PDB file of C-alpha atoms in Angstrom:
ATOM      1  CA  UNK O   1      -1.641 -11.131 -20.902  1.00  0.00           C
ATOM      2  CA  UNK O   2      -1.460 -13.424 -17.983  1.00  0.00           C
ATOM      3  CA  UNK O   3      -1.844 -11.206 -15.130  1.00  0.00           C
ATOM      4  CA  UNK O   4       0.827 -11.453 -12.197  1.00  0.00           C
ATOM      5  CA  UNK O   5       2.343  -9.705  -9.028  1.00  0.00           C
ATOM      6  CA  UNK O   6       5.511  -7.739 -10.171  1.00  0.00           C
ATOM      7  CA  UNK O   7       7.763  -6.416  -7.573  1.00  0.00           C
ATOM      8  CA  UNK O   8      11.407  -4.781  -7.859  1.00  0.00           C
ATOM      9  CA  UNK O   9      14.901  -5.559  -6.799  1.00  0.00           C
ATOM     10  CA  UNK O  10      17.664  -3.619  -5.981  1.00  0.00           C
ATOM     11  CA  UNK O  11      19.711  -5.702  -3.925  1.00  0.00           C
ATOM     12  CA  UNK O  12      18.526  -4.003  -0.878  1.00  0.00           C
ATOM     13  CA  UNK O  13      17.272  -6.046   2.413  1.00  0.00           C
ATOM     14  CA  UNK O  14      14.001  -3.470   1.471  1.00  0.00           C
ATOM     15  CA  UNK O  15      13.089  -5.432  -1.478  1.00  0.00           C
ATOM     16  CA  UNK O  16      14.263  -8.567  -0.799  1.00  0.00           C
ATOM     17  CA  UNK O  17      11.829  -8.432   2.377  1.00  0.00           C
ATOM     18  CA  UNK O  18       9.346  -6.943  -0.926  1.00  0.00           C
ATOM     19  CA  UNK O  19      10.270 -10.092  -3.031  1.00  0.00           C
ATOM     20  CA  UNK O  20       9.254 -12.578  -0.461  1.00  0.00           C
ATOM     21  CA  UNK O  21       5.886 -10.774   0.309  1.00  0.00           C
ATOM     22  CA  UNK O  22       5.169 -10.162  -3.350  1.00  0.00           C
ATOM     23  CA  UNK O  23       5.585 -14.191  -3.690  1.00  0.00           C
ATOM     24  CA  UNK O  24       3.641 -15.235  -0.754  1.00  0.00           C
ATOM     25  CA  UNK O  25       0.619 -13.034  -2.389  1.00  0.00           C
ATOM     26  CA  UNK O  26       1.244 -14.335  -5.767  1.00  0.00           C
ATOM     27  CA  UNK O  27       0.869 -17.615  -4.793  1.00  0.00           C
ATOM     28  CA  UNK O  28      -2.158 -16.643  -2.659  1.00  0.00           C
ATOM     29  CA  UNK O  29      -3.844 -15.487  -5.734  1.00  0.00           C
ATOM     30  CA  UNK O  30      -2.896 -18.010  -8.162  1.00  0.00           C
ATOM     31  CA  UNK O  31      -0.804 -15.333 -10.239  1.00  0.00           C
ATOM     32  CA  UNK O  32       2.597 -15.529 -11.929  1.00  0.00           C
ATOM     33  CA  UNK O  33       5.449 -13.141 -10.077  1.00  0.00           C
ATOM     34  CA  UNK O  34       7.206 -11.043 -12.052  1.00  0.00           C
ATOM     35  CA  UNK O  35      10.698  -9.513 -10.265  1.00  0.00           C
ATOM     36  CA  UNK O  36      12.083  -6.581 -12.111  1.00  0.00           C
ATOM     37  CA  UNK O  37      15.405  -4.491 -12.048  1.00  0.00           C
ATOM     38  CA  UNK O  38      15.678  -1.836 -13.358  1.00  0.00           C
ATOM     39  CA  UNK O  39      19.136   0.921 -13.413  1.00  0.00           C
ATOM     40  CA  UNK O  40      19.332   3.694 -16.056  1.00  0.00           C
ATOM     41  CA  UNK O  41      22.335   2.868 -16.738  1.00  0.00           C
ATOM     42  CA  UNK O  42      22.901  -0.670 -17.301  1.00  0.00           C
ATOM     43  CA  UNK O  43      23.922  -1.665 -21.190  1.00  0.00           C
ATOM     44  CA  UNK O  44      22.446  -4.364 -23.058  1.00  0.00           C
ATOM     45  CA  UNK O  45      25.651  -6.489 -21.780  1.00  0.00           C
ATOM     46  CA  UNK O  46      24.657  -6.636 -18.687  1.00  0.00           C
ATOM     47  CA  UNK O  47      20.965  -7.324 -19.167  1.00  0.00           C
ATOM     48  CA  UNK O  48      21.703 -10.524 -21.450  1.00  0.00           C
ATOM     49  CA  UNK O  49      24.541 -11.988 -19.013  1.00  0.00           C
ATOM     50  CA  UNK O  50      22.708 -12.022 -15.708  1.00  0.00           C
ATOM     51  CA  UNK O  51      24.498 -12.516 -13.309  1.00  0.00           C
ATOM     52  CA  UNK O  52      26.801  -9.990 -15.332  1.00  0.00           C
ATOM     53  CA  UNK O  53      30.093  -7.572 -14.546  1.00  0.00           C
ATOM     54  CA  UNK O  54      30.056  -3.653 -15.038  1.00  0.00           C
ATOM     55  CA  UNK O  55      27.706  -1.531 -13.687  1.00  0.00           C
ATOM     56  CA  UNK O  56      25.314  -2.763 -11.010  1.00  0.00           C
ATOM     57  CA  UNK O  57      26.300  -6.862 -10.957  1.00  0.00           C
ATOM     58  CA  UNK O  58      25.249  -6.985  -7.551  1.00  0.00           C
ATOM     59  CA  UNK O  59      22.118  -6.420  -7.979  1.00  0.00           C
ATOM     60  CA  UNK O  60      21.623  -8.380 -11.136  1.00  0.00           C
ATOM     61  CA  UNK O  61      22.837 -11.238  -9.021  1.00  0.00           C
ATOM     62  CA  UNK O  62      20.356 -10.466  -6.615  1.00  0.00           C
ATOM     63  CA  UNK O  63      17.553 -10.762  -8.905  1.00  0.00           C
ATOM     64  CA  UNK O  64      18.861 -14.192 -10.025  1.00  0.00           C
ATOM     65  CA  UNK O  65      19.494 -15.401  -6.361  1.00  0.00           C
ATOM     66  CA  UNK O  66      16.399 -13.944  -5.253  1.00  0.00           C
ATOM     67  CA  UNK O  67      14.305 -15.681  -8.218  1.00  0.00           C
ATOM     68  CA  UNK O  68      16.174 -19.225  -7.022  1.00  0.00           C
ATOM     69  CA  UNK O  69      15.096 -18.880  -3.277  1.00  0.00           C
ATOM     70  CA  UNK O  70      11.781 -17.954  -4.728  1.00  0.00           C
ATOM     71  CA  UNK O  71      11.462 -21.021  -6.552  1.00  0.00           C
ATOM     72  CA  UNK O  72      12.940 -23.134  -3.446  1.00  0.00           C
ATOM     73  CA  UNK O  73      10.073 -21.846  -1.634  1.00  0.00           C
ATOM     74  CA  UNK O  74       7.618 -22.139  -3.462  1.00  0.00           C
ATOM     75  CA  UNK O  75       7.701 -24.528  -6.027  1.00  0.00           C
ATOM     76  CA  UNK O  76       4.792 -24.245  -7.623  1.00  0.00           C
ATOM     77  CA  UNK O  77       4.932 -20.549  -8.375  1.00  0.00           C
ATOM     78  CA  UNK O  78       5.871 -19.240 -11.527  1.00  0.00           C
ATOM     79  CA  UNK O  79       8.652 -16.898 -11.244  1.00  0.00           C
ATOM     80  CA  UNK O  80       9.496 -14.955 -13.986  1.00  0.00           C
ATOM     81  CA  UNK O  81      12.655 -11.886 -14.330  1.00  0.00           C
ATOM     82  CA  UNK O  82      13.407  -9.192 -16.063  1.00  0.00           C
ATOM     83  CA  UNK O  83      16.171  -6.408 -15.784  1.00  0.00           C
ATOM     84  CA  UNK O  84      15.689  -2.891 -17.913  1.00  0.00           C
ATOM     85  CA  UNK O  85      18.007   0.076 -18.678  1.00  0.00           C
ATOM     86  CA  UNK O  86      15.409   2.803 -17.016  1.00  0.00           C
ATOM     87  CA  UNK O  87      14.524   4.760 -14.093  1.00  0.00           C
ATOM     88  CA  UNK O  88      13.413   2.758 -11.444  1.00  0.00           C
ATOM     89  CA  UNK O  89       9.777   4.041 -11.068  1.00  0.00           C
ATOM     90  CA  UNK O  90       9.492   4.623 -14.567  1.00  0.00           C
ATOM     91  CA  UNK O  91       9.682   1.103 -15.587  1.00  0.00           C
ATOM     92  CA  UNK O  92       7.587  -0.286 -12.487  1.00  0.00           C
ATOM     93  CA  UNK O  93       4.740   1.866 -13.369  1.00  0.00           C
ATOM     94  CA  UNK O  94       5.269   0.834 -16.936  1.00  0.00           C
ATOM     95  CA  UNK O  95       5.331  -3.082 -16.126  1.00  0.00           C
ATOM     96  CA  UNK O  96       2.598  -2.872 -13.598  1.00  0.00           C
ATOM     97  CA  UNK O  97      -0.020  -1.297 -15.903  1.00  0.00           C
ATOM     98  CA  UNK O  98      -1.931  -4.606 -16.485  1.00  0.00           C
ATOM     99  CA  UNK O  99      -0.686  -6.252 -13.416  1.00  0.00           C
ATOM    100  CA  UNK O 100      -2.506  -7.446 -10.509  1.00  0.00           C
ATOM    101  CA  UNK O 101      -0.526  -5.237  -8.491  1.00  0.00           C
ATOM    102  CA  UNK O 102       3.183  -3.533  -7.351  1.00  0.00           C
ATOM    103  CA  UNK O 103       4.929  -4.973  -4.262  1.00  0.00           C
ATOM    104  CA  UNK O 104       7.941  -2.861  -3.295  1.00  0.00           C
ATOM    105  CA  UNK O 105      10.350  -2.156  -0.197  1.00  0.00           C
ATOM    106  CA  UNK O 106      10.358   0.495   2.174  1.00  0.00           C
ATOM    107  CA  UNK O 107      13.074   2.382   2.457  1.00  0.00           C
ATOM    108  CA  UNK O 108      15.064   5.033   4.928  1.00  0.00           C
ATOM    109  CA  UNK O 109      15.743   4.898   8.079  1.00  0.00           C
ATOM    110  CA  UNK O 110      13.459   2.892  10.634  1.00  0.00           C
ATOM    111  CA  UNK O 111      11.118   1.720   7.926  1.00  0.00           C
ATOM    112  CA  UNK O 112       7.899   3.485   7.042  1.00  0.00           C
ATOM    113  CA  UNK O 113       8.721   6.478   9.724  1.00  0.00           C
ATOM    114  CA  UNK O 114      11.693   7.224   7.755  1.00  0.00           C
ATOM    115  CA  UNK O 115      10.806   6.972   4.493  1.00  0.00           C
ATOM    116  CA  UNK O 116      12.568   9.376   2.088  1.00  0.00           C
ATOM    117  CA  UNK O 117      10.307  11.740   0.072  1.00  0.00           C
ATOM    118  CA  UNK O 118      10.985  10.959  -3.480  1.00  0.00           C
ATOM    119  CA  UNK O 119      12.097   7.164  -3.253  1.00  0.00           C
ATOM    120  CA  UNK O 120      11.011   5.091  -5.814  1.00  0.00           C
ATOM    121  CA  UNK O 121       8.614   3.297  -3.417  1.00  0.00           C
ATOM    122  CA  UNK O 122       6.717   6.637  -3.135  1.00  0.00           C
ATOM    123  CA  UNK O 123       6.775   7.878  -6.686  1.00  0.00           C
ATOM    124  CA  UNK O 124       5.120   4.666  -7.563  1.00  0.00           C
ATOM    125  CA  UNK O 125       2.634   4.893  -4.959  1.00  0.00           C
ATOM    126  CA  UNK O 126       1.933   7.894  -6.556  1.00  0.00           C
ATOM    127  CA  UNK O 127       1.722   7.469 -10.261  1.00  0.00           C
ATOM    128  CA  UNK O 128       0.839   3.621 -10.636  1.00  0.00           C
ATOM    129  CA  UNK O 129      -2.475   2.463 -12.332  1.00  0.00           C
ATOM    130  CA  UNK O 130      -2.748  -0.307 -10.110  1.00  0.00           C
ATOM    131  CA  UNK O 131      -2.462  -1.093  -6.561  1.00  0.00           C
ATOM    132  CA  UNK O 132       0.572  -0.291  -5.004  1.00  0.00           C
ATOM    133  CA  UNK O 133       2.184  -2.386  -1.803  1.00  0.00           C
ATOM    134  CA  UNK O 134       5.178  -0.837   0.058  1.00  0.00           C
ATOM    135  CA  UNK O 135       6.507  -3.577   2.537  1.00  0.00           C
ATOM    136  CA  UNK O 136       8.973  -3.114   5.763  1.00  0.00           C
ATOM    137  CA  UNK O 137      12.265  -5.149   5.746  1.00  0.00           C
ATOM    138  CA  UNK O 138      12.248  -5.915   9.634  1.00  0.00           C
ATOM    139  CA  UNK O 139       8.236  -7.405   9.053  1.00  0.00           C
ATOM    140  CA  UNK O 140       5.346  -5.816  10.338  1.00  0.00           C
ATOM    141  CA  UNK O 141       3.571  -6.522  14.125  1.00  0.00           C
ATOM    142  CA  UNK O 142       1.428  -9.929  13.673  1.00  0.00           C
ATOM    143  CA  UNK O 143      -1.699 -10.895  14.902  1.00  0.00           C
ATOM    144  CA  UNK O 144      -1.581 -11.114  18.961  1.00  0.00           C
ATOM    145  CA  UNK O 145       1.941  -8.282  18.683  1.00  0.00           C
ATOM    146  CA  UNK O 146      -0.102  -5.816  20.855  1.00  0.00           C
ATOM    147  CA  UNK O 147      -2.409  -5.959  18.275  1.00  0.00           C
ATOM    148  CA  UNK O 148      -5.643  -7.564  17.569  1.00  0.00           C
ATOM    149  CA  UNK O 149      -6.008 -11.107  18.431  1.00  0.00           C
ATOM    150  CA  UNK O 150      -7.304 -12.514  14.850  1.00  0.00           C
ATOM    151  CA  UNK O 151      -6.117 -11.637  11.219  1.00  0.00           C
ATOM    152  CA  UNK O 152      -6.918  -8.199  10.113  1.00  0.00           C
ATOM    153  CA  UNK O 153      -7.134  -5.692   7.210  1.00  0.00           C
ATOM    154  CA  UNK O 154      -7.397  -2.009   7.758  1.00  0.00           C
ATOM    155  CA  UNK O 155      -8.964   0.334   5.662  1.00  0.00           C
ATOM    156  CA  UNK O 156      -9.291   4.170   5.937  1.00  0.00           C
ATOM    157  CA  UNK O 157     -12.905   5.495   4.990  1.00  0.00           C
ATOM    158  CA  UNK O 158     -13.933   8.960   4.237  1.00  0.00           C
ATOM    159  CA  UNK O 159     -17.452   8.862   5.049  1.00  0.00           C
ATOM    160  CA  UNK O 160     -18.642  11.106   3.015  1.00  0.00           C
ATOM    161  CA  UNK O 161     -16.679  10.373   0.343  1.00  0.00           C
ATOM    162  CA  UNK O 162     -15.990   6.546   0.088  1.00  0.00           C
ATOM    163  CA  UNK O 163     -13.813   5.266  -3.123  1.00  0.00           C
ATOM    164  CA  UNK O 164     -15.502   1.807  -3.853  1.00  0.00           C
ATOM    165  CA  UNK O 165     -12.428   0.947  -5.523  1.00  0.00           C
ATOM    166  CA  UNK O 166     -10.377   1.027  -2.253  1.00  0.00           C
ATOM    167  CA  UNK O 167     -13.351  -0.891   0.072  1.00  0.00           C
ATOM    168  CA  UNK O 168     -13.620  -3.544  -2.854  1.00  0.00           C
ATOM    169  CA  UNK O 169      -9.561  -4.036  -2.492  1.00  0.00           C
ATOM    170  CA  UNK O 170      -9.815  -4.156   1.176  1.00  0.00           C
ATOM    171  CA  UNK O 171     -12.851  -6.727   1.576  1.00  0.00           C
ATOM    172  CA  UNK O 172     -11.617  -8.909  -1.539  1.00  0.00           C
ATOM    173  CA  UNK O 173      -8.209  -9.311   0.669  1.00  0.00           C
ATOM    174  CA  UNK O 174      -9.924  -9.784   3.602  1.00  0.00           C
ATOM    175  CA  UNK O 175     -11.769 -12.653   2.241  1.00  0.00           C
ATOM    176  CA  UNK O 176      -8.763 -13.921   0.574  1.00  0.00           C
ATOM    177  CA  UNK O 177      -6.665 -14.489   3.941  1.00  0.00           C
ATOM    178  CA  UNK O 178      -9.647 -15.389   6.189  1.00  0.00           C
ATOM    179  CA  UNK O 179      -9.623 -11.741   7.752  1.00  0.00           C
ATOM    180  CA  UNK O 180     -11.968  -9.667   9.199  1.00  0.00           C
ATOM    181  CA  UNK O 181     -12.087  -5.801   7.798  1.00  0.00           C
ATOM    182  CA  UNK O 182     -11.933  -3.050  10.128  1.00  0.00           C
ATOM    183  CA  UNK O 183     -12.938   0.353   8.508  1.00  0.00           C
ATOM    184  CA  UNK O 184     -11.695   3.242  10.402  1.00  0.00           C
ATOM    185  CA  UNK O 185     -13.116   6.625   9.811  1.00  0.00           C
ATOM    186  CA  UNK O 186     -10.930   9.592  11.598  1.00  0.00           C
ATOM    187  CA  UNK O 187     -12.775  13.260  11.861  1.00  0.00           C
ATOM    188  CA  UNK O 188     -11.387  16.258  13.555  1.00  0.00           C
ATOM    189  CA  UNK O 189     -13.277  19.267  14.734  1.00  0.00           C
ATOM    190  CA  UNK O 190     -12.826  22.189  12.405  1.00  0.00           C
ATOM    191  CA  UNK O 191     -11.937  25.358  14.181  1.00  0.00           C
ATOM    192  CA  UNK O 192     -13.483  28.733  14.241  1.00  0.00           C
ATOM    193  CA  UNK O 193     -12.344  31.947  14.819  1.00  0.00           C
ATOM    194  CA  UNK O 194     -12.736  34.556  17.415  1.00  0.00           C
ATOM    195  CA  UNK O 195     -11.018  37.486  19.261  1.00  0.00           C
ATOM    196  CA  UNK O 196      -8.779  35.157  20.856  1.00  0.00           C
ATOM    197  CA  UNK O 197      -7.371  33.097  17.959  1.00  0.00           C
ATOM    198  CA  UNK O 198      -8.927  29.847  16.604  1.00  0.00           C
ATOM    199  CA  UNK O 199     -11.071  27.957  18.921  1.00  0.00           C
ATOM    200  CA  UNK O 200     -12.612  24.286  18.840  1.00  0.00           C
ATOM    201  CA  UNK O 201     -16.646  25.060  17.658  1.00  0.00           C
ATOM    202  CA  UNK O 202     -18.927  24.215  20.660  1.00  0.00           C
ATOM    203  CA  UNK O 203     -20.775  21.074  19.748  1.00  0.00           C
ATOM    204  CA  UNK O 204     -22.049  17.724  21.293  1.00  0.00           C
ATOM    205  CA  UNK O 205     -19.009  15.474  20.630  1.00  0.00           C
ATOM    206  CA  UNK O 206     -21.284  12.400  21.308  1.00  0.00           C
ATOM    207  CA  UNK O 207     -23.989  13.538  18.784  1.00  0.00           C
ATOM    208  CA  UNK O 208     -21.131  14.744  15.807  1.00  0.00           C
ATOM    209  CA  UNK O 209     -19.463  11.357  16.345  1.00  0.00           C
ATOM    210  CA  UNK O 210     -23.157   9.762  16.071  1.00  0.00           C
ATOM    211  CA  UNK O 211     -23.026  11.649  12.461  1.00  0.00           C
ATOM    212  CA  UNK O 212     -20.076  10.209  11.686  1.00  0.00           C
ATOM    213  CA  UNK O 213     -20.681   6.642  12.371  1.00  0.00           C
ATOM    214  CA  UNK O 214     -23.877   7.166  10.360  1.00  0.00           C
ATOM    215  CA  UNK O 215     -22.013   8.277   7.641  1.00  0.00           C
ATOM    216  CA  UNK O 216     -19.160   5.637   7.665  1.00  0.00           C
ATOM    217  CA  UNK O 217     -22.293   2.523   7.921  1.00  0.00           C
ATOM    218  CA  UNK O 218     -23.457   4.175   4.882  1.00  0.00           C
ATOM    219  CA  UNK O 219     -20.104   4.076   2.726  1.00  0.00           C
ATOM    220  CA  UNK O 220     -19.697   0.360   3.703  1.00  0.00           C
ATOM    221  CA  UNK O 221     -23.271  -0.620   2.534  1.00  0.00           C
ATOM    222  CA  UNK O 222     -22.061  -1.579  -1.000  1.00  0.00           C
ATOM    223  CA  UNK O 223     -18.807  -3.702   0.023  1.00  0.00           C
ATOM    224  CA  UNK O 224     -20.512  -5.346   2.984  1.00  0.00           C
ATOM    225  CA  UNK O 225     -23.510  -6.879   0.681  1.00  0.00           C
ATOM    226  CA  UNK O 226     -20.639  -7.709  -1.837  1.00  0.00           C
ATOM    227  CA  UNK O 227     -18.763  -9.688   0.734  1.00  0.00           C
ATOM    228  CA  UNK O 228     -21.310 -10.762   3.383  1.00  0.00           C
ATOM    229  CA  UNK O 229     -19.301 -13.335   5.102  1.00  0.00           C
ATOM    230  CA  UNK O 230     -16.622 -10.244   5.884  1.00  0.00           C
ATOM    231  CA  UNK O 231     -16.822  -9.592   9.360  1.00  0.00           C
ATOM    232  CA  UNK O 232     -16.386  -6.152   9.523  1.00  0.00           C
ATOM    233  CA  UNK O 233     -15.444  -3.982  12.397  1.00  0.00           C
ATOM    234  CA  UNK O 234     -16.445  -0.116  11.882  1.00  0.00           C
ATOM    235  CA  UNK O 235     -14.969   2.636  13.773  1.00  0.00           C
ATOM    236  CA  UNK O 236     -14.909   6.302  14.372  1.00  0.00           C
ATOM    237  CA  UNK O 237     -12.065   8.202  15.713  1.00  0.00           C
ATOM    238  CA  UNK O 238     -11.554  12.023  16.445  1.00  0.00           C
ATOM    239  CA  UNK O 239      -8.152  13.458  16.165  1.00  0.00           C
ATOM    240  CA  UNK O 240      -8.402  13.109  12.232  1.00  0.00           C
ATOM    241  CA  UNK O 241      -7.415  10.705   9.533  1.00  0.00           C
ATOM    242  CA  UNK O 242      -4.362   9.949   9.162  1.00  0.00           C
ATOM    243  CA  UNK O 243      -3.632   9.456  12.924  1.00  0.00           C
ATOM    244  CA  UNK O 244      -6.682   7.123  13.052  1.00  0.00           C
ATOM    245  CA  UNK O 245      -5.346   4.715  10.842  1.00  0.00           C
ATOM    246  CA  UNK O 246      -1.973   4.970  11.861  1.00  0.00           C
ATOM    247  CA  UNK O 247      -2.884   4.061  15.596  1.00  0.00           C
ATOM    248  CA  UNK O 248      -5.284   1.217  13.966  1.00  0.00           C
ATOM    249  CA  UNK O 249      -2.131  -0.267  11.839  1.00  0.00           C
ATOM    250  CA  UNK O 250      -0.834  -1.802  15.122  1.00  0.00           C
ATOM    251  CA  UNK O 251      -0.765  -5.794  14.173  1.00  0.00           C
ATOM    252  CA  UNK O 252      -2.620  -5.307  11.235  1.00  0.00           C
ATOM    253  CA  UNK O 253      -1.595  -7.709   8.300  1.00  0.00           C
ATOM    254  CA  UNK O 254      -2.160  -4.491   6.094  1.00  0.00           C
ATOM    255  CA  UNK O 255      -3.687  -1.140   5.876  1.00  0.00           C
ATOM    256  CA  UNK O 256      -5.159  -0.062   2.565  1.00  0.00           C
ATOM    257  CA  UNK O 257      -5.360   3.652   1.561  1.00  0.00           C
ATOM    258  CA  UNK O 258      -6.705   5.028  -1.597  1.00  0.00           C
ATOM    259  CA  UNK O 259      -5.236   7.966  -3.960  1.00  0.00           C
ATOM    260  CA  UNK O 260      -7.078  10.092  -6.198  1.00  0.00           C
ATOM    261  CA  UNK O 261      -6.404   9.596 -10.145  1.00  0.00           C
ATOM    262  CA  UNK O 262      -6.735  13.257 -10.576  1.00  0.00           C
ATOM    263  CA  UNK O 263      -5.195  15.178  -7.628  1.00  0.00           C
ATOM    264  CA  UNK O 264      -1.974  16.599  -8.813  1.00  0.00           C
ATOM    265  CA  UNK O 265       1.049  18.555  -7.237  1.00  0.00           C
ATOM    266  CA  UNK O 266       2.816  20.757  -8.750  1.00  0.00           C
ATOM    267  CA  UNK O 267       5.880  18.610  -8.881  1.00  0.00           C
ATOM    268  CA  UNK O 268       3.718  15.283 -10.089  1.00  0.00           C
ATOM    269  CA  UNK O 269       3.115  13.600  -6.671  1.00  0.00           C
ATOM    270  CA  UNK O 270      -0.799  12.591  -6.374  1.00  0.00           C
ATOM    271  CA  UNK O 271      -0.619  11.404  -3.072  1.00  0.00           C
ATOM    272  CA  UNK O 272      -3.073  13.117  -0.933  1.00  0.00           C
ATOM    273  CA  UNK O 273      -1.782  14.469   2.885  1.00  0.00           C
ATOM    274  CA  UNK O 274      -3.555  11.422   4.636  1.00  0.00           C
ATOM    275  CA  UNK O 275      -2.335   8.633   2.180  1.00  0.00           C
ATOM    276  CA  UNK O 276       1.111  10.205   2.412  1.00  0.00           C
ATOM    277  CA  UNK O 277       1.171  10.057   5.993  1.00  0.00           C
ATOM    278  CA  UNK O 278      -0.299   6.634   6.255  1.00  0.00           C
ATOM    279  CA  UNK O 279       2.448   5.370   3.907  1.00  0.00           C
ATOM    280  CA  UNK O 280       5.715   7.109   6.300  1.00  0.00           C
ATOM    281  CA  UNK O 281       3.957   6.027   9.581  1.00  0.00           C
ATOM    282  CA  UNK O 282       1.843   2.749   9.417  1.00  0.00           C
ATOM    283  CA  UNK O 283       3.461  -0.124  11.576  1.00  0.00           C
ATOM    284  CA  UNK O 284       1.870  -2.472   8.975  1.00  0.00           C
ATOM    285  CA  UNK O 285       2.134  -3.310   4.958  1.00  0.00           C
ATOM    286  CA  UNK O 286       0.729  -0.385   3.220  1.00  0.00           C
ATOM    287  CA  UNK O 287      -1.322  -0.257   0.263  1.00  0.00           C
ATOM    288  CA  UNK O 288      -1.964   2.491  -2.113  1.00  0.00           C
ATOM    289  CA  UNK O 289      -5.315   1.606  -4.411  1.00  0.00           C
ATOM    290  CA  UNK O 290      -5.716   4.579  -6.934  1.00  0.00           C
ATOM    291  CA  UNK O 291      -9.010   5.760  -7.914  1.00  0.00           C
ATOM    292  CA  UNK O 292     -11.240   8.320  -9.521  1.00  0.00           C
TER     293      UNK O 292
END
């Protein structure tokens, strides 16, 4: 199966801002894009007529108009379209199982800080077998937007626990676009408890933050020799994880997260509290790589 970038439509400026990224990547990689709608309701009618009448045309004009502009644009990219009579998230995680990855829009109100729990954007972030892109409509802070003044690719690093699935996503991009990689590693104090309440423990910030920076150079040991013309920026941060990525997103071109294959919820969401915040407040692309 040829492999490709597939992305949805729903006639939303959210993933027609998606459809445009998803193509710009596609043709970065050399891959086919696929654009997919998908509406439980639609009847075989309107899947073989597109543009069709009855339920949804709109959008199944959308995913013709949005394949022409795609084709305009980029001429040599192979655009290919589909429209499917399921739930939304069902059939992306379906299509994207042996795709190079998922490119979708944001959605809610002011982007990624209003994202609304339970959009298909985040229930595919959380169940997809592949990486998973979720994409602003009003674009993302560039290089030099009180940012950082060259091309750059977050990723956020547990330490002690680095997934070499999400560093190998990260440094692969990176060396894709010409970026440099800057691994950020957030770590909080862990309280203790005394007569008073729960106090910070007393320890030598300098010398726990020395740990930590010894402990982030060691997860990036494998991905650096696997991409040694990476430059790579690494860097510690107390006040936790998710806020040190978030504050690192700023005029990043993305910011890559990971998600554990086995860490369920009791309603079926496996994203994990730092990956969920990442996705609702980074000012960049986010992406979602699962792994065990």
């Amino acid at each position: 199966m040829t492999r490709a970038v597939l992305t949805g439509i729903d006639g939303s400026p959210q993933s027609e801002a998606a459809v445009r990224w998803a193509a710009e990547e596609a043709v970065r990689r050399g891959a086919v894009l696929r654009i997919l709608h998908a509406w439980p309701w639609l009847s075989p009618g309107d899947v073989e007529g597109l543009p069709a009448g009855g339920l949804r045309p709109a959008a199944l004009r959308a995913l013709a108009d949005a394949a022409e502009e795609i084709r305009r644009a980029h001429p040599g990219l192979s655009v290919e379209t589909a429209a499917v009579g399921d739930d939304p998230a069902d059939a992306l995680v379906a299509a994207g199982k042996d795709q190079e990855l998922i490119v979708l829009g944001s959605r809610g109100l002011g982007g990624f800080a209003g994202l609304l729990a339970g959009s298909v954007g985040l229930a595919v972030a959380a169940r997809a077998t592949v990486p998973v892109v979720l994409v602003r409509a009003d674009g993302t802070a560039g290089p030099g937007s009180d940012g950082p003044a060259r091309r750059e690719i977050v990723v956020g690093v547990d330490g002690h626990h680095a997934a070499d699935a999400v560093l190998d996503f990260a440094f692969t991009e990176a060396a894709r676009r010409g970026a440099r990689v800057r691994a950020v590693h957030g770590w909080d104090l862990v309280p203790v408890w005394t007569a008073p309440g729960w106090v910070p423990p007393q320890v030598d910030l300098a010398v726990q933050d020395g740990s930590e920076q010894a402990a982030l150079a060691k997860a990036l040991t494998t991905a650096r020799a696997a991409h040694p013309n990476v430059e790579v920026i690494a860097e510690t941060r107390i006040g936790g994880a998710a806020n040190a990525v978030v504050a690192a997103s700023a005029g990043a071109e993305l910011v890559v997260v990971g998600r554990r294959d086995r860490l369920h919820h009791p309603l079926g969401i496996r994203l994990g509290p730092v990956t969920h915040a990442v996705i609702h407040h980074s000012a960049a692309p986010a992406v979602v790589v699962p792994h065990d």
